mmCIF file with all atom_site columns, C-alpha atoms and ligand atoms in Angstrom:
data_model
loop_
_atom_site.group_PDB
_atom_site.id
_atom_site.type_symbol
_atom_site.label_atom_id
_atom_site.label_alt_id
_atom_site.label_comp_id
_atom_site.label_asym_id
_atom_site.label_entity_id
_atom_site.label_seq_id
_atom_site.pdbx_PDB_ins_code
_atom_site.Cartn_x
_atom_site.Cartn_y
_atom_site.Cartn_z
_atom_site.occupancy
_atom_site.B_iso_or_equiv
_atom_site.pdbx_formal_charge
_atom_site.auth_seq_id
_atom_site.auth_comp_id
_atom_site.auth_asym_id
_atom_site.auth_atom_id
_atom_site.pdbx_PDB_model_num
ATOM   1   C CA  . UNK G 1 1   ? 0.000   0.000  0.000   1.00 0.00 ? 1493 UNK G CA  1
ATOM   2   C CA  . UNK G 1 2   ? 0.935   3.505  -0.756  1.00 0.00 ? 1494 UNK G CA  1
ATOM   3   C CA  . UNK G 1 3   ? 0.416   6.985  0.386   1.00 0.00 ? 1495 UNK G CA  1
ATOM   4   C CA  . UNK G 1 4   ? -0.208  10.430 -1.210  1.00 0.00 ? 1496 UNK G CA  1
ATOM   5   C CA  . UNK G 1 5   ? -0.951  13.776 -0.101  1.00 0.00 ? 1497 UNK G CA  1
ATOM   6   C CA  . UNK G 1 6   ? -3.639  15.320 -1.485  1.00 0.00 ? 1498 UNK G CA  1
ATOM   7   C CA  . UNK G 1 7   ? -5.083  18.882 -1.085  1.00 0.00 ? 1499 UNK G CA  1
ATOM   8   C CA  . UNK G 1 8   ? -8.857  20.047 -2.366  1.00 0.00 ? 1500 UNK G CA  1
ATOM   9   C CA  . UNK G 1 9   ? -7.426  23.808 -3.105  1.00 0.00 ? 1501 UNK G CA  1
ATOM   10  C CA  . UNK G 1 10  ? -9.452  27.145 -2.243  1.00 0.00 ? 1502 UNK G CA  1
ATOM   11  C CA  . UNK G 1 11  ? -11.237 27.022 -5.543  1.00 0.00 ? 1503 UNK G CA  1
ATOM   12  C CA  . UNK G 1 12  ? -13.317 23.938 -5.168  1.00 0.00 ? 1504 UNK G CA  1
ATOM   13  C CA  . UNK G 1 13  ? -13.505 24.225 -1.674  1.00 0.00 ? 1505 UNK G CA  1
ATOM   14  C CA  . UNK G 1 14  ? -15.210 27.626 -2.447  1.00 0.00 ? 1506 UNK G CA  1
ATOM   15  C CA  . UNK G 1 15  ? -17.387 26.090 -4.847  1.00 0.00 ? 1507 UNK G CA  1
ATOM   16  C CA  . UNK G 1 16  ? -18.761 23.751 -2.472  1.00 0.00 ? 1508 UNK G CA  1
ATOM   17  C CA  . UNK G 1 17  ? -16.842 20.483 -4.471  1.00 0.00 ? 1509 UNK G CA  1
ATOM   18  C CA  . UNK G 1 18  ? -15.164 18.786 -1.076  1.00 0.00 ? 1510 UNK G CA  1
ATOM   19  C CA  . UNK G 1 19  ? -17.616 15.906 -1.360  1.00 0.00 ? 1511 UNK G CA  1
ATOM   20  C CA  . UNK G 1 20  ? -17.845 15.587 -5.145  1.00 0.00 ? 1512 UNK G CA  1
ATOM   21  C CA  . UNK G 1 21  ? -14.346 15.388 -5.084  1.00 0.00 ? 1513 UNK G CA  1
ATOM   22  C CA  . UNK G 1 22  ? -13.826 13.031 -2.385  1.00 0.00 ? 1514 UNK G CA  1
ATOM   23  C CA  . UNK G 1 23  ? -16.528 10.704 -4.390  1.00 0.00 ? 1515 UNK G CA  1
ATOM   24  C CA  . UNK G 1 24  ? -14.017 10.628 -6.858  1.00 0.00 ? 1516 UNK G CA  1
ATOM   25  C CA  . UNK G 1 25  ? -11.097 9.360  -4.780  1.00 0.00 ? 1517 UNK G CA  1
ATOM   26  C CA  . UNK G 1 26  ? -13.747 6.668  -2.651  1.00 0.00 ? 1518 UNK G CA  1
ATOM   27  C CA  . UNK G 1 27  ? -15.125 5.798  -6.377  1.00 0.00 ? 1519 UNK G CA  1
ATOM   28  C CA  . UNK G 1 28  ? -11.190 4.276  -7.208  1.00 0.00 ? 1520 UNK G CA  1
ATOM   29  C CA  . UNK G 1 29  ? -10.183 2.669  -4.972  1.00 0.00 ? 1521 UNK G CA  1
ATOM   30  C CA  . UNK G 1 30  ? -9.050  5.561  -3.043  1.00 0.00 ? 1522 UNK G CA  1
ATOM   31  C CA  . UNK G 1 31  ? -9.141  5.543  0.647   1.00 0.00 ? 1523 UNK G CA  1
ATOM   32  C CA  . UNK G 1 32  ? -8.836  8.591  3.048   1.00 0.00 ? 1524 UNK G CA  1
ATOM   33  C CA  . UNK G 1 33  ? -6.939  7.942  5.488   1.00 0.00 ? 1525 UNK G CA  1
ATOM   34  C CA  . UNK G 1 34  ? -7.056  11.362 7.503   1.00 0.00 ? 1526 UNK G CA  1
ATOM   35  C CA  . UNK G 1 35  ? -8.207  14.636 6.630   1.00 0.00 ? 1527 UNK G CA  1
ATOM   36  C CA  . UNK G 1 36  ? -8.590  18.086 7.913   1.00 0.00 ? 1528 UNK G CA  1
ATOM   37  C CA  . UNK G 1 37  ? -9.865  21.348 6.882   1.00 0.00 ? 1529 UNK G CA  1
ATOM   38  C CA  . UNK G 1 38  ? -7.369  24.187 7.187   1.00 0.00 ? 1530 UNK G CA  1
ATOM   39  C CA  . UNK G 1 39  ? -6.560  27.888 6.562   1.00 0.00 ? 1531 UNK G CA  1
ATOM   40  C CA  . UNK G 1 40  ? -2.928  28.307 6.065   1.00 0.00 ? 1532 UNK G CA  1
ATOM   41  C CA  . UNK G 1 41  ? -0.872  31.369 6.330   1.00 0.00 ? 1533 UNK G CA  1
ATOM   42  C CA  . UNK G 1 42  ? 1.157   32.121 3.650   1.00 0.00 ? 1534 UNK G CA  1
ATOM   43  C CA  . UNK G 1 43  ? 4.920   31.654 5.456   1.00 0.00 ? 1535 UNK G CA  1
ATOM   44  C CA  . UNK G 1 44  ? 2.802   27.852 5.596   1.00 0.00 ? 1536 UNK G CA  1
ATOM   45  C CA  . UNK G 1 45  ? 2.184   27.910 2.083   1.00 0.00 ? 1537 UNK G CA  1
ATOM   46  C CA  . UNK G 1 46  ? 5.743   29.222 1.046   1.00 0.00 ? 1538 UNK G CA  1
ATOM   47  C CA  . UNK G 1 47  ? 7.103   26.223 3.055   1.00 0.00 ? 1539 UNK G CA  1
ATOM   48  C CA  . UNK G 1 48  ? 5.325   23.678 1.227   1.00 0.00 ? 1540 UNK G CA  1
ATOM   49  C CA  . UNK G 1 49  ? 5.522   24.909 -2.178  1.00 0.00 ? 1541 UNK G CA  1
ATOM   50  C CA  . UNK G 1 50  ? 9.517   25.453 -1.601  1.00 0.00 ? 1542 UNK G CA  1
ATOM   51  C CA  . UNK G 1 51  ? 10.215  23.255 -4.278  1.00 0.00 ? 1543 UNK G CA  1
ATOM   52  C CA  . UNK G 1 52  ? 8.576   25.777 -7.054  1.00 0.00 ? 1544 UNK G CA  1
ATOM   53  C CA  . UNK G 1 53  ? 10.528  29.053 -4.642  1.00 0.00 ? 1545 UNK G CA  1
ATOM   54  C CA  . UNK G 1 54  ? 12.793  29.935 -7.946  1.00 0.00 ? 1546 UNK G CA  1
ATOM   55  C CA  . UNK G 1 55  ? 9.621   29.535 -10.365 1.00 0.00 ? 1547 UNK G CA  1
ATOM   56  C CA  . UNK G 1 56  ? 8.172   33.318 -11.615 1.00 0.00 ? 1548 UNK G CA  1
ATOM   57  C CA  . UNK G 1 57  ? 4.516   32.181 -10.128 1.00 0.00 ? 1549 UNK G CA  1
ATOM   58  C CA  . UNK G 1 58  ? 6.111   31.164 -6.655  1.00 0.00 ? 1550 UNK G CA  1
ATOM   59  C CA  . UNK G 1 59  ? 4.628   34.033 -4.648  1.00 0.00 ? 1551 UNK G CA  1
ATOM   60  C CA  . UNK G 1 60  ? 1.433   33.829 -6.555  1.00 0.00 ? 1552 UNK G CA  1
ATOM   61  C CA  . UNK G 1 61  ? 0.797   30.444 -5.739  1.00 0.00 ? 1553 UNK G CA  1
ATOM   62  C CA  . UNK G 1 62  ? 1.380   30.993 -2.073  1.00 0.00 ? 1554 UNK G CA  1
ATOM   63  C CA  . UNK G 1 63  ? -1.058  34.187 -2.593  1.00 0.00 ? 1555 UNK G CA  1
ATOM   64  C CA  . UNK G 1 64  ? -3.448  31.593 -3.898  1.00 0.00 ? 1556 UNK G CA  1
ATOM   65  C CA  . UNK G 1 65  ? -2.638  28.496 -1.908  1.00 0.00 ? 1557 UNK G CA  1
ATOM   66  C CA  . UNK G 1 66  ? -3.222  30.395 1.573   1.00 0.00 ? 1558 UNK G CA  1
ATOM   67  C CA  . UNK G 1 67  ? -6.744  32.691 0.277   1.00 0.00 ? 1559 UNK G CA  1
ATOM   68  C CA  . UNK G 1 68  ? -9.278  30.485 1.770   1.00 0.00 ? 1560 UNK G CA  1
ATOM   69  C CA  . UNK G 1 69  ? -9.953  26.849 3.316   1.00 0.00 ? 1561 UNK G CA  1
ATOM   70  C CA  . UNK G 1 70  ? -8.430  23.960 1.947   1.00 0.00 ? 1562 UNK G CA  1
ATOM   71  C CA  . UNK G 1 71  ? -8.601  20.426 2.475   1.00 0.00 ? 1563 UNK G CA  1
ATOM   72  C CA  . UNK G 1 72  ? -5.670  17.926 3.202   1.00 0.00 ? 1564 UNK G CA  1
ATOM   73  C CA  . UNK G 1 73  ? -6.301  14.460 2.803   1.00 0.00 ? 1565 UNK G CA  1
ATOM   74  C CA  . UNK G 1 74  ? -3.515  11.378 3.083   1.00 0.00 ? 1566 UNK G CA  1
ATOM   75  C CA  . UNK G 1 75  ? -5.353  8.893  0.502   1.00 0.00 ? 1567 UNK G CA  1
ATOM   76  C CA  . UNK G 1 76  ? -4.005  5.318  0.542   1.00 0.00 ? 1568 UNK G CA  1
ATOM   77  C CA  . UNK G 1 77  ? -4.342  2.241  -2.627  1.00 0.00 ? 1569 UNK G CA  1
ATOM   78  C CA  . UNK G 1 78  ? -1.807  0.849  -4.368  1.00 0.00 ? 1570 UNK G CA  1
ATOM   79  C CA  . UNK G 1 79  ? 0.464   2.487  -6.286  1.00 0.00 ? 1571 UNK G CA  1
ATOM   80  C CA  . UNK G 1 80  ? -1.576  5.712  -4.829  1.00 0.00 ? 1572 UNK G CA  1
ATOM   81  C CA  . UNK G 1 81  ? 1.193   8.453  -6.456  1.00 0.00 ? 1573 UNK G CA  1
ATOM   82  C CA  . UNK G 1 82  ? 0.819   7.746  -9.817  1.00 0.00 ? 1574 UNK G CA  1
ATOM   83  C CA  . UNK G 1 83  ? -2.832  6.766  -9.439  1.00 0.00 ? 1575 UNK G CA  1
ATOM   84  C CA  . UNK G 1 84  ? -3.807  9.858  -8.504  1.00 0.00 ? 1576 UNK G CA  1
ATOM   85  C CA  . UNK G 1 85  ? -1.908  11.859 -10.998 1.00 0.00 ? 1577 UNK G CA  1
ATOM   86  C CA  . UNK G 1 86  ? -3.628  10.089 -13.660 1.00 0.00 ? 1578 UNK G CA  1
ATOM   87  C CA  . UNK G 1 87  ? -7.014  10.824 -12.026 1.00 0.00 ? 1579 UNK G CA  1
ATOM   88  C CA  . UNK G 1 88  ? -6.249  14.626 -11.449 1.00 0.00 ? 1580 UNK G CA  1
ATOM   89  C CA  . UNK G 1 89  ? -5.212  14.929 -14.432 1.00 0.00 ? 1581 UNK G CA  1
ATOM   90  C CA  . UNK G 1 90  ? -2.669  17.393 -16.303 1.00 0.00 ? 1582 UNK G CA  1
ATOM   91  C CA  . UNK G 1 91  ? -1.656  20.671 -14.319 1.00 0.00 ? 1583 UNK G CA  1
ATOM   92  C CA  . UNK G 1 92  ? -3.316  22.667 -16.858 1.00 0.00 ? 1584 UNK G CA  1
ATOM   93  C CA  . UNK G 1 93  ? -6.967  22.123 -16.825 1.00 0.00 ? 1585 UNK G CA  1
ATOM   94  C CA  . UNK G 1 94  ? -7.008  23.065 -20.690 1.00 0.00 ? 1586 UNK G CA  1
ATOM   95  C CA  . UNK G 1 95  ? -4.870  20.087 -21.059 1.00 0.00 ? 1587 UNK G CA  1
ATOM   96  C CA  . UNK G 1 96  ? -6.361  17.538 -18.586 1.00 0.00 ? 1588 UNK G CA  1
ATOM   97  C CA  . UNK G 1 97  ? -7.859  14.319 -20.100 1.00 0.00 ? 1589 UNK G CA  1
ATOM   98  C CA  . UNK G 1 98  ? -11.731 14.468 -20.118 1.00 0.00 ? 1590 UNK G CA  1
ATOM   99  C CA  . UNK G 1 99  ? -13.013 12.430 -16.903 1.00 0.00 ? 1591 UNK G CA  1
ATOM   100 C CA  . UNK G 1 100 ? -10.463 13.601 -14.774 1.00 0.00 ? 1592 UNK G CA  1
ATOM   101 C CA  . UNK G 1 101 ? -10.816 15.618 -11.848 1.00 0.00 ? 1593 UNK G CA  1
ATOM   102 C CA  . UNK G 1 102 ? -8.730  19.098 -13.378 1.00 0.00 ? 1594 UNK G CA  1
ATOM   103 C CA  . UNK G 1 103 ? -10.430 18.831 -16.626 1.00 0.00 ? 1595 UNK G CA  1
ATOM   104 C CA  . UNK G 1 104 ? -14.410 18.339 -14.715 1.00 0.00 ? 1596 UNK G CA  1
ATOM   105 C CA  . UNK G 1 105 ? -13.272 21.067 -12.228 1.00 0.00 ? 1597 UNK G CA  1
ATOM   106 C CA  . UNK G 1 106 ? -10.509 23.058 -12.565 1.00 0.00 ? 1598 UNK G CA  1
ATOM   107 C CA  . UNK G 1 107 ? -11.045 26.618 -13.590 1.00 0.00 ? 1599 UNK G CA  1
ATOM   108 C CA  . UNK G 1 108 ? -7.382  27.363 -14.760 1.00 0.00 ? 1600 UNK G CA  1
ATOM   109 C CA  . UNK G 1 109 ? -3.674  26.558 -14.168 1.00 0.00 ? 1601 UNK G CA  1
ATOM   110 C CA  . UNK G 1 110 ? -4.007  28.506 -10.646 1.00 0.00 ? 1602 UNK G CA  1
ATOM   111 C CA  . UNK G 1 111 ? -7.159  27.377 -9.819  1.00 0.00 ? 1603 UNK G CA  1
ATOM   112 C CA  . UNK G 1 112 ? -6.714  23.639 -11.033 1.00 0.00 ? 1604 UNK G CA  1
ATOM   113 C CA  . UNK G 1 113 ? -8.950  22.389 -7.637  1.00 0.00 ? 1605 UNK G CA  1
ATOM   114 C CA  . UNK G 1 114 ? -6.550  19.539 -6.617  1.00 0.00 ? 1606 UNK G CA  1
ATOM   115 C CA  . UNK G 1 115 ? -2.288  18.812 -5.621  1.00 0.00 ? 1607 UNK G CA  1
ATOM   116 C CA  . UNK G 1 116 ? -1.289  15.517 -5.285  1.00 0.00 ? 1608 UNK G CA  1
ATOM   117 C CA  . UNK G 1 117 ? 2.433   14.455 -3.975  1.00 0.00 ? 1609 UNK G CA  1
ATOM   118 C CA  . UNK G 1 118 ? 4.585   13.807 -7.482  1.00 0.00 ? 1610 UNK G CA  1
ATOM   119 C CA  . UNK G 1 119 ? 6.849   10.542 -5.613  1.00 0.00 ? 1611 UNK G CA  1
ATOM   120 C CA  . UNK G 1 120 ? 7.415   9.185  -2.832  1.00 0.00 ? 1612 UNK G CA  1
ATOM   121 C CA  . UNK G 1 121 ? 9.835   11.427 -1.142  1.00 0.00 ? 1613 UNK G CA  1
ATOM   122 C CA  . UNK G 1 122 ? 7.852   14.294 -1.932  1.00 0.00 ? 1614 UNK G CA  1
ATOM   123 C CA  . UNK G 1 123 ? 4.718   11.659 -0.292  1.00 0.00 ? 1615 UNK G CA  1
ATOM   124 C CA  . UNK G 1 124 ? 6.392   11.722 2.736   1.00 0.00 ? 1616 UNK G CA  1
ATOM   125 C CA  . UNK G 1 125 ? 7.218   15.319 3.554   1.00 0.00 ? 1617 UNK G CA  1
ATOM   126 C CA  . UNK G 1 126 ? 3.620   16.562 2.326   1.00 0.00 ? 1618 UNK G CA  1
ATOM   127 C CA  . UNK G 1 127 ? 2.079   13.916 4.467   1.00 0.00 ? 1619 UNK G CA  1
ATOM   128 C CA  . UNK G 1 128 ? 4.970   15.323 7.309   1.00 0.00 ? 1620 UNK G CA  1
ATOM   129 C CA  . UNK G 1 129 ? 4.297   18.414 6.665   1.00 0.00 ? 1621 UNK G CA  1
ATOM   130 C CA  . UNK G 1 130 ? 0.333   18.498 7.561   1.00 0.00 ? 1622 UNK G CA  1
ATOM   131 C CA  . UNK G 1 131 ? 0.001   15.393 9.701   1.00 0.00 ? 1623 UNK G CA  1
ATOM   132 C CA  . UNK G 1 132 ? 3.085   15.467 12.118  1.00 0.00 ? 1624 UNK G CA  1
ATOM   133 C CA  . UNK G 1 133 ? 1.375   13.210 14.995  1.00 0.00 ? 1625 UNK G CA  1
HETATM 134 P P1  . CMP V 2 .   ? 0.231   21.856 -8.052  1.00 0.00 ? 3061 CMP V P1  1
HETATM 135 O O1  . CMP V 2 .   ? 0.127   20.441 -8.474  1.00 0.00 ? 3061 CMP V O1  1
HETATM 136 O O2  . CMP V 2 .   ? -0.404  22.243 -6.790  1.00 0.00 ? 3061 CMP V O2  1
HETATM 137 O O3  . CMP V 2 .   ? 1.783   22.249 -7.963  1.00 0.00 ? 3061 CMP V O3  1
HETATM 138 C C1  . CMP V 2 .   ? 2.235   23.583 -8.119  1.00 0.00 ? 3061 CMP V C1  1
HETATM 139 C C2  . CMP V 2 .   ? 1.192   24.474 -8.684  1.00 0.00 ? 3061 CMP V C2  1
HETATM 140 O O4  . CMP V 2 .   ? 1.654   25.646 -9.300  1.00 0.00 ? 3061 CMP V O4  1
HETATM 141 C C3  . CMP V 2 .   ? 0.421   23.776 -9.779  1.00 0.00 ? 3061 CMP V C3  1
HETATM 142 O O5  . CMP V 2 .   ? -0.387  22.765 -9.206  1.00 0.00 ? 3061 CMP V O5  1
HETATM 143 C C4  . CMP V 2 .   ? -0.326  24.933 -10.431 1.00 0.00 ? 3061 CMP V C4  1
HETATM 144 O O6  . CMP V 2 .   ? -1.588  25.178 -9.829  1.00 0.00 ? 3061 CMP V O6  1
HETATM 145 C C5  . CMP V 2 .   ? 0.577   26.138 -10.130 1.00 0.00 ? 3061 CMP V C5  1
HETATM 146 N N1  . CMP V 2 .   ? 1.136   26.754 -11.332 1.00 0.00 ? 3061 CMP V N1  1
HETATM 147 C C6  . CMP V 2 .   ? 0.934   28.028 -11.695 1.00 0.00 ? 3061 CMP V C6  1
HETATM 148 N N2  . CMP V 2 .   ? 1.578   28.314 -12.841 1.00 0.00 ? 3061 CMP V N2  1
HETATM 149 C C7  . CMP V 2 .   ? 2.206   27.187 -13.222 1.00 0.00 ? 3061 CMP V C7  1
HETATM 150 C C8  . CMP V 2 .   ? 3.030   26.825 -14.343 1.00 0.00 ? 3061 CMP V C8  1
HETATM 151 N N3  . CMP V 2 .   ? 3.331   27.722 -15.297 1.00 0.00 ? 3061 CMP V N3  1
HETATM 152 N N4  . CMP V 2 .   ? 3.483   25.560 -14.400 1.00 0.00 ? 3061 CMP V N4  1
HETATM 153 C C9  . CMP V 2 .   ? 3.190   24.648 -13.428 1.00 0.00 ? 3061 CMP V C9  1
HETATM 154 N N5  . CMP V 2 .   ? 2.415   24.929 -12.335 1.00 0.00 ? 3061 CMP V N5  1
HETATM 155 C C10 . CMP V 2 .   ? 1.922   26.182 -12.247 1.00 0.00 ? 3061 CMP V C10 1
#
């Protein structure tokens, strides 16, 4: 079994999607391990996006990542990582597959409703980073 982190952003939490979206997970194969709904600051957000810090839309993203409530889940299946990708979808709504969860409900590159870990290092320190205990 595997683990991912996986965070319902401000955009689809605003537009009242936490359930549709968590049908999507529970409808393959996904579970939820733990979850909580959170309002991070955005020294919390710069920490977690620290991998993107040299990128042009760093600051941005943090803007956007720490605007309203969000939802952190650790979802568990196997190979959960890649799974989910492929179920979110591309980054870019514009390019996502049709069925997946960017291309039903993401709005834009920024507002692309979901983040899911991209390996298993990065796994570990996003589930670290929200779930310590
Ligand atoms: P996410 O999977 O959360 O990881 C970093 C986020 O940066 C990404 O989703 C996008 O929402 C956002 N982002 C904004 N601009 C870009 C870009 N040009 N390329 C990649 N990601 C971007």
């Amino acid at each position: 079994m595997e683990r991912t982190l996986s965070i319902i952003k401000p955009d689809a939490v605003e537009r009242d999607l936490i359930q549709k979206i968590k049908d999507e997970f529970l409808n393959n194969s996904f579970k939820i391990v733990n979850e909580r709904k959170i309002h991070i600051t955005k020294q919390e957000a710069e920490k977690f996006y620290k991998v993107h810090e040299t990128k042009p839309f760093y600051s941005d993203l943090c803007d956007y990542l720490s605007s309203g409530p969000i939802v952190v889940m650790i979802l568990e299946k196997e190979n959960a990582i890649l799974d989910n990708r492929k179920l979110m979808g591309a980054t870019n709504p514009t390019e996502a597959e049709e069925g997946t969860i960017r291309k039903k409900y993401g709005i834009s590159i920024d507002k692309n409703s979901v983040h899911g870990s991209d390996s298993l290092d990065n796994a570990k320190i996003e589930i670290n980073f929200f779930f310590k205990d």
